[in-house]
Coordinates of C-alpha atoms in Angstrom, one line a residue:
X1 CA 0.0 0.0 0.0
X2 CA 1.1 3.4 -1.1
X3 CA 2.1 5.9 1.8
X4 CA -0.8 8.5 0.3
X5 CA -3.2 5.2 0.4
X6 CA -2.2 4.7 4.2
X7 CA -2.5 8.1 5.1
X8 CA -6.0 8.6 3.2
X9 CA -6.9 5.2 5.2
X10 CA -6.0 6.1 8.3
X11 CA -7.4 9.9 8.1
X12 CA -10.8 8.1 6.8
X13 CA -10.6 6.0 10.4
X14 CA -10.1 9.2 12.5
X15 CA -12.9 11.3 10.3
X16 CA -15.7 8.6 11.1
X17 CA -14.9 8.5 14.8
X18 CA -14.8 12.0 14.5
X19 CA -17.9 12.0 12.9
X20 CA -19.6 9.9 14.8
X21 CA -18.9 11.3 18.5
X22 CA -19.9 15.0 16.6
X23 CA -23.3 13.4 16.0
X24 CA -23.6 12.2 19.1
X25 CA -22.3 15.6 20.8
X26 CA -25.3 17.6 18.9
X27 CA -27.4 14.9 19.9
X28 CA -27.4 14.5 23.7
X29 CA 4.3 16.3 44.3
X30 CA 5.6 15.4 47.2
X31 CA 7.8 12.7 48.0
X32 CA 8.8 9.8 50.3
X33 CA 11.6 8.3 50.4
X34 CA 12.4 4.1 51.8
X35 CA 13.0 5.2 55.4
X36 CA 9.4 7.1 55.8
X37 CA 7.7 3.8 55.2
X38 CA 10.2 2.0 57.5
X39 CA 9.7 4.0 60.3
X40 CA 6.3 1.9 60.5
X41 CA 8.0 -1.5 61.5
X42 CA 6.2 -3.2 58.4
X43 CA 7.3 -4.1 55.0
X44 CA 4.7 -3.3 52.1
X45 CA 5.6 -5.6 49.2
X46 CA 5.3 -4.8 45.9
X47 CA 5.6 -7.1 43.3
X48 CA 5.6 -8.2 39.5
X49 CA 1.6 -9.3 38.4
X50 CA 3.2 -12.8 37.0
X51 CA 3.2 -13.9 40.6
X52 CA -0.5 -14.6 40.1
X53 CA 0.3 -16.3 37.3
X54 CA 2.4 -19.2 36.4
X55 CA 5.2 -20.0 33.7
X56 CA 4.1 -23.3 31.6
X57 CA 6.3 -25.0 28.8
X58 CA 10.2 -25.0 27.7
X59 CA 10.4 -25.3 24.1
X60 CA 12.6 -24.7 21.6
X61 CA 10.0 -23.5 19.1
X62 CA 6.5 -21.8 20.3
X63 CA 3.6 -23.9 18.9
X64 CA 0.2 -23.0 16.8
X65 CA -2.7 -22.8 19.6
X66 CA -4.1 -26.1 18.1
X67 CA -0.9 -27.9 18.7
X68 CA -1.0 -26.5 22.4
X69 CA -4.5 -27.4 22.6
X70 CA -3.3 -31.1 21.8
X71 CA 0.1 -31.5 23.8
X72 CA -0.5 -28.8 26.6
X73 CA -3.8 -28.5 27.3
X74 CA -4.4 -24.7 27.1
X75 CA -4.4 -22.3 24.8
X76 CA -1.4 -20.3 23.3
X77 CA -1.2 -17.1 21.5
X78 CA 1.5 -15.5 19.4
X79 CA 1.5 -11.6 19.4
X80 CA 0.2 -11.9 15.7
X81 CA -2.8 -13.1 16.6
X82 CA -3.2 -10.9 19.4
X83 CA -2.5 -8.0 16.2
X84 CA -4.9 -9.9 14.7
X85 CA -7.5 -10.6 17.7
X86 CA -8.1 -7.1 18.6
X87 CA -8.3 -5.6 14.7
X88 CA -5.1 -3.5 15.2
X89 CA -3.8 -4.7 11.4
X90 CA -6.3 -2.2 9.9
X91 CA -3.8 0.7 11.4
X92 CA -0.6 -1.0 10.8
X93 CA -1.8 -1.1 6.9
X94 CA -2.3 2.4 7.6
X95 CA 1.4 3.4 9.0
X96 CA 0.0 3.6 12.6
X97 CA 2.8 1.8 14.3
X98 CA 3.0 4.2 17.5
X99 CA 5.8 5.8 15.5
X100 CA 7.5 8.9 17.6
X101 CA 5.9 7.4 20.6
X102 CA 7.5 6.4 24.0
X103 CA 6.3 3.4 26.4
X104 CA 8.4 3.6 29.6
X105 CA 8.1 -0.2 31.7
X106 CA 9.3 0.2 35.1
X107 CA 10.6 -3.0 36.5
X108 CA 12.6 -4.3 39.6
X109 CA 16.1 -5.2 38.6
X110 CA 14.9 -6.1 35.1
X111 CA 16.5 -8.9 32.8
X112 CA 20.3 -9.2 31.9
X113 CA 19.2 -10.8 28.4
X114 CA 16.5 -8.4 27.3
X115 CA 17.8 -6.9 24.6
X116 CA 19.1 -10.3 22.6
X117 CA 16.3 -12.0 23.9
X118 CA 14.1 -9.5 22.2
X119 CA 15.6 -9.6 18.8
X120 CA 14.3 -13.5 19.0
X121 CA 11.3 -12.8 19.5
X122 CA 11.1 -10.3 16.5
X123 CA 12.6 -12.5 14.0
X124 CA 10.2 -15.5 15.3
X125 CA 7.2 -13.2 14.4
X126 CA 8.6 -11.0 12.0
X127 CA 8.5 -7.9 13.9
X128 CA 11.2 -4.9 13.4
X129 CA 14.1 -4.8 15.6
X130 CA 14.8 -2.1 18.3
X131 CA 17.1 -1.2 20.8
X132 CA 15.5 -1.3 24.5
X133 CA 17.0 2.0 26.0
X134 CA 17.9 0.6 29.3
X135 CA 18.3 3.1 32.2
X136 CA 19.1 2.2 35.7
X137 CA 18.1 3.8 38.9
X138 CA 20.5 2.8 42.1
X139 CA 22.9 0.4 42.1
X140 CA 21.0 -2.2 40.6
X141 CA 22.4 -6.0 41.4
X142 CA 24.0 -8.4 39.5
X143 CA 21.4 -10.7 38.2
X144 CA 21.2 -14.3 40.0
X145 CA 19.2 -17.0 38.3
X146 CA 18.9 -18.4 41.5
X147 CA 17.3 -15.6 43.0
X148 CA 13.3 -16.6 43.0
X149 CA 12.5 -12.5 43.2
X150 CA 15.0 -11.4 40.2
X151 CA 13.4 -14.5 38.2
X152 CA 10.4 -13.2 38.6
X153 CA 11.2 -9.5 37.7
X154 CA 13.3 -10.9 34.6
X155 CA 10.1 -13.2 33.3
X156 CA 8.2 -9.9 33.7
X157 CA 10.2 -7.3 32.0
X158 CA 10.6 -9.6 28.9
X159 CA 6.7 -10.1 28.6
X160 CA 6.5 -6.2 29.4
X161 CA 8.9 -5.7 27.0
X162 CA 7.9 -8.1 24.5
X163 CA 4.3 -7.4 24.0
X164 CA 4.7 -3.4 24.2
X165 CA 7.0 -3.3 20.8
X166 CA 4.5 -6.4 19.2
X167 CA 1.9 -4.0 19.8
X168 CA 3.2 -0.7 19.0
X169 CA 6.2 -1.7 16.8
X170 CA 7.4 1.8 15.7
X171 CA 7.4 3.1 19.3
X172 CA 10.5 3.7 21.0
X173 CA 11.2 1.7 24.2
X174 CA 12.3 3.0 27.3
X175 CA 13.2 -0.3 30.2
X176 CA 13.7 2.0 33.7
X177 CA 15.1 -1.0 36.2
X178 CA 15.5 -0.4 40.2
X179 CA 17.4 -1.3 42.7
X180 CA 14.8 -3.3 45.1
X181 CA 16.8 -3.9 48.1
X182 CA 15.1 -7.2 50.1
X183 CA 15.4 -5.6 53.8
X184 CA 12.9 -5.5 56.2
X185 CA 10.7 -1.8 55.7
X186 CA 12.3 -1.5 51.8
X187 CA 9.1 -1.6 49.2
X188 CA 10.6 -0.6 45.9
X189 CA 7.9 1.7 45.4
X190 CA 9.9 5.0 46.1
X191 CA 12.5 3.8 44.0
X192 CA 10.2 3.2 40.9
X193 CA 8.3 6.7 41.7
X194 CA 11.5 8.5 41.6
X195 CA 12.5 6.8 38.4
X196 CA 9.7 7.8 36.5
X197 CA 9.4 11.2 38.1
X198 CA 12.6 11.3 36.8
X199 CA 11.8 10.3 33.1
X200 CA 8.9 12.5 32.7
X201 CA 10.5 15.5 34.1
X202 CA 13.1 14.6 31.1
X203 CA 10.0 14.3 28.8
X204 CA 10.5 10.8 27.9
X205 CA 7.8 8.9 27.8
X206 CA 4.6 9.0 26.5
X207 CA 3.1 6.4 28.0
X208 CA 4.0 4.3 30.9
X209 CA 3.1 0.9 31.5
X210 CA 3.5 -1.3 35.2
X211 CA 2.6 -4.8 35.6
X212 CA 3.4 -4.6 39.4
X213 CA 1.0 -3.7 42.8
X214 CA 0.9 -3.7 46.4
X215 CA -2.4 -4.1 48.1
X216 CA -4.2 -0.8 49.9
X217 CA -4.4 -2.7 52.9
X218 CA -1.0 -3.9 53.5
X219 CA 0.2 0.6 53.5
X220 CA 1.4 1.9 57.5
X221 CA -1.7 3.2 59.1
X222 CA -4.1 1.8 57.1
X223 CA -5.8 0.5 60.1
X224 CA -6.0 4.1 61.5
X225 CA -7.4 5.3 58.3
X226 CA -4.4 6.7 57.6
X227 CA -3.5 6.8 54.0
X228 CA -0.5 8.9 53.7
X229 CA 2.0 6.2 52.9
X230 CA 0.1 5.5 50.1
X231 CA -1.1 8.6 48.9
X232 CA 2.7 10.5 49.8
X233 CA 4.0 8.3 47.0
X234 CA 1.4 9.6 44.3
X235 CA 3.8 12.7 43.0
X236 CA 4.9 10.6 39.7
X237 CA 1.6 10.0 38.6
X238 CA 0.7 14.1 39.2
X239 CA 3.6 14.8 37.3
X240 CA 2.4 12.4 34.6
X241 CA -1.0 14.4 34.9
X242 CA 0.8 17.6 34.5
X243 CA 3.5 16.2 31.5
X244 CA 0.2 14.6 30.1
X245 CA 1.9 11.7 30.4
X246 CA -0.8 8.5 30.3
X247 CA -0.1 6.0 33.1
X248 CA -1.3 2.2 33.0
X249 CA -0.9 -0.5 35.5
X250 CA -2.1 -3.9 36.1
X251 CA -5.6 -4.6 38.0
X252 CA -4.6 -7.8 39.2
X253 CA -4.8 -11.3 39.6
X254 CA -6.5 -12.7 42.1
X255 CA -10.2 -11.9 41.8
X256 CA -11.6 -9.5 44.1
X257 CA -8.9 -9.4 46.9
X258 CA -5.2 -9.0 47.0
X259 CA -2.2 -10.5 48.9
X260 CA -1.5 -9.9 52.4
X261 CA 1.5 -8.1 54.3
X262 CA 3.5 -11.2 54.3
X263 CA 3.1 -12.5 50.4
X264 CA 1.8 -15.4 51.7
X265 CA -1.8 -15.6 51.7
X266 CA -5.0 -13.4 51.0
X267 CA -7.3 -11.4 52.8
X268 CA -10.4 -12.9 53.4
X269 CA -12.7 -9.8 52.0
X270 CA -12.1 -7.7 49.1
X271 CA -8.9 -5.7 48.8
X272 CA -8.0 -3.8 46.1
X273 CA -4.2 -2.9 44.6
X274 CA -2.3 0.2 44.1
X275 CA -0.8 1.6 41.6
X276 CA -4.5 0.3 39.9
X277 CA -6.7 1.7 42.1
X278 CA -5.3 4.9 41.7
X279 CA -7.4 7.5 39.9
X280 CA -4.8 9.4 37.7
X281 CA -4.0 5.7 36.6
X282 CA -6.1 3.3 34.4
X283 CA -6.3 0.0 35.5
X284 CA -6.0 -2.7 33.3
X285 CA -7.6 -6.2 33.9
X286 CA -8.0 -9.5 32.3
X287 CA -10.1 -11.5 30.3
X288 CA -9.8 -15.0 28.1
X289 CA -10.5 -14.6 24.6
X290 CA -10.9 -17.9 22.6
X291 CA -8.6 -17.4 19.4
X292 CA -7.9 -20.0 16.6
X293 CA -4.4 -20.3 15.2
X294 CA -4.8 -17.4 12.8
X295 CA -5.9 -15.1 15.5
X296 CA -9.6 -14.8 14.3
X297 CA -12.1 -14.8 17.2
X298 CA -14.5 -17.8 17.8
X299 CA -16.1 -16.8 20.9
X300 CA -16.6 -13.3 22.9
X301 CA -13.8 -12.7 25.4
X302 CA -15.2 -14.0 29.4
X303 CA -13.5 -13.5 32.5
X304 CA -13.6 -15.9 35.7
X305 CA -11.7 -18.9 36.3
X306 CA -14.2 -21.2 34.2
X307 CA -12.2 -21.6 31.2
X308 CA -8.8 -21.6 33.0
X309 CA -7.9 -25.4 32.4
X310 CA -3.8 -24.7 33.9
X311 CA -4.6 -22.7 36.8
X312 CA -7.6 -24.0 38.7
X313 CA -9.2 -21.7 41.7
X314 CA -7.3 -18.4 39.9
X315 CA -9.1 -15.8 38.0
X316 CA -7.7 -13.8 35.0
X317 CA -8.0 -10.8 36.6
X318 CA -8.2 -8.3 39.6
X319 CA -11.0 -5.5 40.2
X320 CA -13.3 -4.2 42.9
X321 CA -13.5 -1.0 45.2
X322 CA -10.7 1.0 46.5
X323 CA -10.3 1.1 50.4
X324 CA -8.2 4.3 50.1
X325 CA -9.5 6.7 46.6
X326 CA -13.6 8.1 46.7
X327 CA -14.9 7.7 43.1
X328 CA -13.6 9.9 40.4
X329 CA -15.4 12.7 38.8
X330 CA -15.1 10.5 35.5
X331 CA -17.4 7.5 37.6
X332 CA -20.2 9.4 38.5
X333 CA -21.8 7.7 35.3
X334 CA -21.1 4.4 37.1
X335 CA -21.6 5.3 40.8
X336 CA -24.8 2.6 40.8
X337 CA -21.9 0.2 40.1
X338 CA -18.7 1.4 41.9
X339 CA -20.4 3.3 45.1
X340 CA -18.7 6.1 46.7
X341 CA -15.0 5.0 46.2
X342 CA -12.6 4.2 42.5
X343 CA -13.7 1.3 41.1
X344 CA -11.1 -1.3 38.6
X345 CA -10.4 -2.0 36.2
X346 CA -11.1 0.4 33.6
X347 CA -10.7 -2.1 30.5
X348 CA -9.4 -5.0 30.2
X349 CA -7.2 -7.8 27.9
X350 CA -6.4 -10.9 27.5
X351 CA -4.3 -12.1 31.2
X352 CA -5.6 -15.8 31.1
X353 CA -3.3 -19.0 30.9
X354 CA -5.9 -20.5 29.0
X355 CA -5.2 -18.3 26.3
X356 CA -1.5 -17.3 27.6
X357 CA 1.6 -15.3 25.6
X358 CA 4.7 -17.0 24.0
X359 CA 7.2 -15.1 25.6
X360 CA 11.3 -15.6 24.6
X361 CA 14.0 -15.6 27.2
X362 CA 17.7 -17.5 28.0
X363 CA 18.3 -15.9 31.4
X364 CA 17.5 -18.9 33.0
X365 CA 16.3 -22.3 31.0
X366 CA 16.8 -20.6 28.0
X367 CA 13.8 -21.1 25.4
X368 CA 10.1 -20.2 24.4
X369 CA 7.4 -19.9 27.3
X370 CA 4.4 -19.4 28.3
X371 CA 3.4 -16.4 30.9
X372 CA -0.1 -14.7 31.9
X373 CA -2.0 -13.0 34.0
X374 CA -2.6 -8.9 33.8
X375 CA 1.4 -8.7 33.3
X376 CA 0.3 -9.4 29.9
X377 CA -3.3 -6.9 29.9
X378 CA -1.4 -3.9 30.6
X379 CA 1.7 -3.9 28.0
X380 CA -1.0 -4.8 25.2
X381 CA -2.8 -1.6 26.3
X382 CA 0.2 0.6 26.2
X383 CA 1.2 -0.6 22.9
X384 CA -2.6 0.7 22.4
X385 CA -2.1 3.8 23.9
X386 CA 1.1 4.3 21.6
X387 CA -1.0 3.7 18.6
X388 CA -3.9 6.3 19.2
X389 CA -0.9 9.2 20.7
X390 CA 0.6 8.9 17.1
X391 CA -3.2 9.2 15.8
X392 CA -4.0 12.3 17.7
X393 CA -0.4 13.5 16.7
X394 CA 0.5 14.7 20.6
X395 CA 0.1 12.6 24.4
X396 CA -3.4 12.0 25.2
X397 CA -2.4 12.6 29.4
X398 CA -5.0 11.0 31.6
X399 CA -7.1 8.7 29.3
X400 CA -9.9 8.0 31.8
X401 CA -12.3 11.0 31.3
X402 CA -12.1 10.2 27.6
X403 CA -12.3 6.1 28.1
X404 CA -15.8 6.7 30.1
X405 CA -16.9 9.0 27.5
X406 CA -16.5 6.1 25.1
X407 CA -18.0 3.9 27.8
X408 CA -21.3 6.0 27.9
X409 CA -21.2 5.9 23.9
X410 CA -21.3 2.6 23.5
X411 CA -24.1 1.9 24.5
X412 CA -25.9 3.9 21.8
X413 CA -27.1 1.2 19.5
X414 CA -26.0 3.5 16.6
X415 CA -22.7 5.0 17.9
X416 CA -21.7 1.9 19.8
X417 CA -19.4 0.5 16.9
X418 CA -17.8 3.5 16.5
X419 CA -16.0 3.8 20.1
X420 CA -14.4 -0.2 19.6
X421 CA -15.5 -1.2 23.0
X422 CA -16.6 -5.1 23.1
X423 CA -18.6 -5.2 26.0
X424 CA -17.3 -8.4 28.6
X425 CA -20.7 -10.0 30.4
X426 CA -19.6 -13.8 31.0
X427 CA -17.9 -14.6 34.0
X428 CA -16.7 -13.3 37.9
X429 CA -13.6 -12.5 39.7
X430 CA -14.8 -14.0 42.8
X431 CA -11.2 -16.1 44.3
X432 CA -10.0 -17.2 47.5
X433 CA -13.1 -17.5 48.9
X434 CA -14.4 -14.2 48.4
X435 CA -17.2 -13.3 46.7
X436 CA -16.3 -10.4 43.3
X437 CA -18.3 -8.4 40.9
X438 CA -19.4 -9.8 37.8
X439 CA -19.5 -9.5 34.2
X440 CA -22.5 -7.8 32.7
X441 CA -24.1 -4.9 30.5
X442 CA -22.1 -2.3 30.5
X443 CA -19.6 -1.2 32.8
X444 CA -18.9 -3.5 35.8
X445 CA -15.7 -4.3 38.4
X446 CA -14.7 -7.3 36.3
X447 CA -13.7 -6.0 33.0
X448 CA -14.4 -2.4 33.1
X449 CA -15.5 -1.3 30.0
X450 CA -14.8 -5.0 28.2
X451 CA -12.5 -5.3 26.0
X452 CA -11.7 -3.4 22.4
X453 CA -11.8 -3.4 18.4
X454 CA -8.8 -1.9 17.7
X455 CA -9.6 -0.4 14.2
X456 CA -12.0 1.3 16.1
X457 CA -11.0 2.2 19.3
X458 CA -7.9 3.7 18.8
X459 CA -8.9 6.3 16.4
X460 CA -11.9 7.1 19.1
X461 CA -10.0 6.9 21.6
X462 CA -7.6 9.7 19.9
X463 CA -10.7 11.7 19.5
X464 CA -12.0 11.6 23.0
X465 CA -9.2 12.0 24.8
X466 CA -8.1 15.4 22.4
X467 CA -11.7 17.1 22.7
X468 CA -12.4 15.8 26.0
X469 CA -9.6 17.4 27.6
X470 CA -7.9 15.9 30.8

């Protein structure tokens, strides 16, 4: 295709949204640093999503989903049919590639072997090569493959890494790594607000993406009703606000509660997760979308543990009420849903290991594998975001205002196309023996808003998000 052909086709995308919402319009920073949250005698632990996941298969090639069906089980997807899955080859045709754009990933320690393990995966699916512009904060440790934690943080910067530039291939890639040291009172989370504080203030990125969380409860003085060591570490994300910077994060995988202080169990009543619950971030949660091997859909994405054949008694997904945040301006809409306090996730993708990612790495057990869980949601969105900043030609800041907008829209039995939301109304994130919202019409604390059509939804979402204002 010609370069006037993809420009006329991807102006002709943006002019129907356009059109469409303009129809419907005339028709209806402070800081904290590790030794604040110390001074409390606890430890709040933050930590990579893919710990309510699990890694499956070793292989030296990944398979077709059929042949995974046969020899594993479960589903497996390739990021082409994820391209393919949520209709984002109509832009690419088009040159929308998130070209000029940057996607900051903020992970603990990060991965020694990101940068050749990424040039596997490209020439696996025929994506372009890039460099991964690695900065480091602290003195960031030598990477031990017998170190559990940096494991962990390595298997989740590749998928991070991985699925940001299959998604938004022309976007530039920005890896910030920490230094997470594991002492009693040390969360990590000053470290990574610093980091991108620092990035944004240098007017990197464009969008950030973090598959990591700490539950609201597990904060110093939460019991009191104190939220200060919480909300103290908030200055990144205003700067993002001010920078019109957007910010993503994972919702979450483990239903409608969230891990307790010590990492080693759940609470027994819903608990939410921060950085998702906060409401200058939007939280991205999970769903299981039933793909065949050429990435065409054969049933509507569901959410719930119903379909997960690997990981029995875990959902794909995190959502429910804050504990700390009242509802947002941008919920009223949705305040029969979410009550008087943030509700998550905002939207959601596929974070199932039902349907889970080949991901490439040779830091440990070198080979192709298999990783879920939001980890996986919240890259694919940023890629997303990427695509609509080149769109709208500038940042899009705080996408929430604008993603309700669309929300409301969608509805419209004439308009509803237009905004690319795929409503989610099969399944629940109940888990761990606690009861969590379900799927249904509309907006709910399971998937949000559902899930998206891209050719659609990023050119709307460009729209809203420029007329809307932040």
């Amino acid at each position: 295709m010609s370069t006037r052909k993809r420009a006329t086709r991807a102006g002709a995308l943006t002019l129907a949204i356009a059109s469409a919402f303009t129809l419907a319009a005339s028709s209806a920073a402070s800081t904290v640093t590790s030794a604040g949250i110390q001074g409390s005698g606890k430890a709040v632990h933050v930590h990579p999503m893919t710990w309510g996941s699990r890694d499956a298969a070793n292989l030296p090639t990944p398979l077709p989903t059929s042949q995974c069906l046969t020899q594993l089980g479960i589903n497996c997807y390739s990021p082409l049919q994820y391209r393919s899955a949520y209709d984002l080859n109509p832009l690419y045709q088009a040159g929308i590639t998130g070209k000029g754009k940057t996607i900051l990933i903020v992970d603990s320690y990060g991965s020694p072997t990101i940068q050749s393990d990424l040039e596997v995966f490209d020439k696996q699916w025929g994506l372009p090569d890039t460099t991964v512009d690695v900065r480091k904060f602290g003195n960031v440790p030598a990477f031990d493959p017998n170190d559990s934690t940096m494991v962990s943080w390595a298997e989740e910067t590749t998928l991070d890494v991985e699925y940001a530039h299959a998604i938004a291939p022309g976007a530039k890639i920005v890896l910030a790594e920490t230094a997470v040291a594991e002492t009693e009172g040390v969360t990590g989370l000053p470290e990574m607000m610093d980091a991108e504080k620092s990035l944004i203030d240098a007017g990197v990125p464009d969008v950030i993406s973090q598959s990591f969380g700490a539950t609201e409860d597990t904060f110093p003085g939460f019991d009191q009703h104190d939220f200060s060591s919480l909300t103290n570490l908030r200055y990144a994300y205003k700067d993002a606000a001010a920078h019109h910077v957007t910010v993503l994060a994972s919702s979450g995988d483990n239903g409608v509660t969230s891990q307790t202080l010590d990492g080693n169990g759940f609470f027994p009543y819903p608990a939410n997760s921060w950085p998702s619950a906060d409401p200058l971030v939007t939280s991205i949660g999970g769903t299981y979308p039933a793909i065949d091997d050429t990435g065409k859909r054969l049933a509507p994405d569901v959410t719930g543990n119903d379909n997960d054949l690997l990981f029995p008694g875990g959902v794909v997904g995190g959502g429910g009420q804050s504990h700390v945040f009242k509802r947002p301006d941008y919920q009223d809409g949705v305040k029969a849903v979410v009550g008087a306090q943030r509700g998550t996730p905002d939207i959601s993708f596929s974070a199932t290991l039902s349907g889970a990612a080949w991901v490439y790495f040779s830091f440990t057990r070198p080979g192709w594998h298999l990783i879920a869980g939001t980890s996986e949601s919240c890259p694919i969105m940023s890629g997303v975001v990427a695509l609509a900043d080149q769109v709208a030609g500038h940042r899009l800041g705080t996408i929430n205002p604008a993603l309700y907008q669309l929300g409301r829209l969608s509805a419209n039995p004439k308009l509803g196309k237009f905004t690319g939301l795929q409503d989610v109304t099969v399944g629940d994130i109940s888990d761990h023996d606690v009861t969590g919202p379900a799927a249904g019409p509309g907006y709910d604390m399971a998937t949000g808003w559902g899930t998206i059509d891209g050719a659609y939804f990023v050119p709307a979402l460009a729209f809203a998000a420029s007329t809307h204002g932040d």
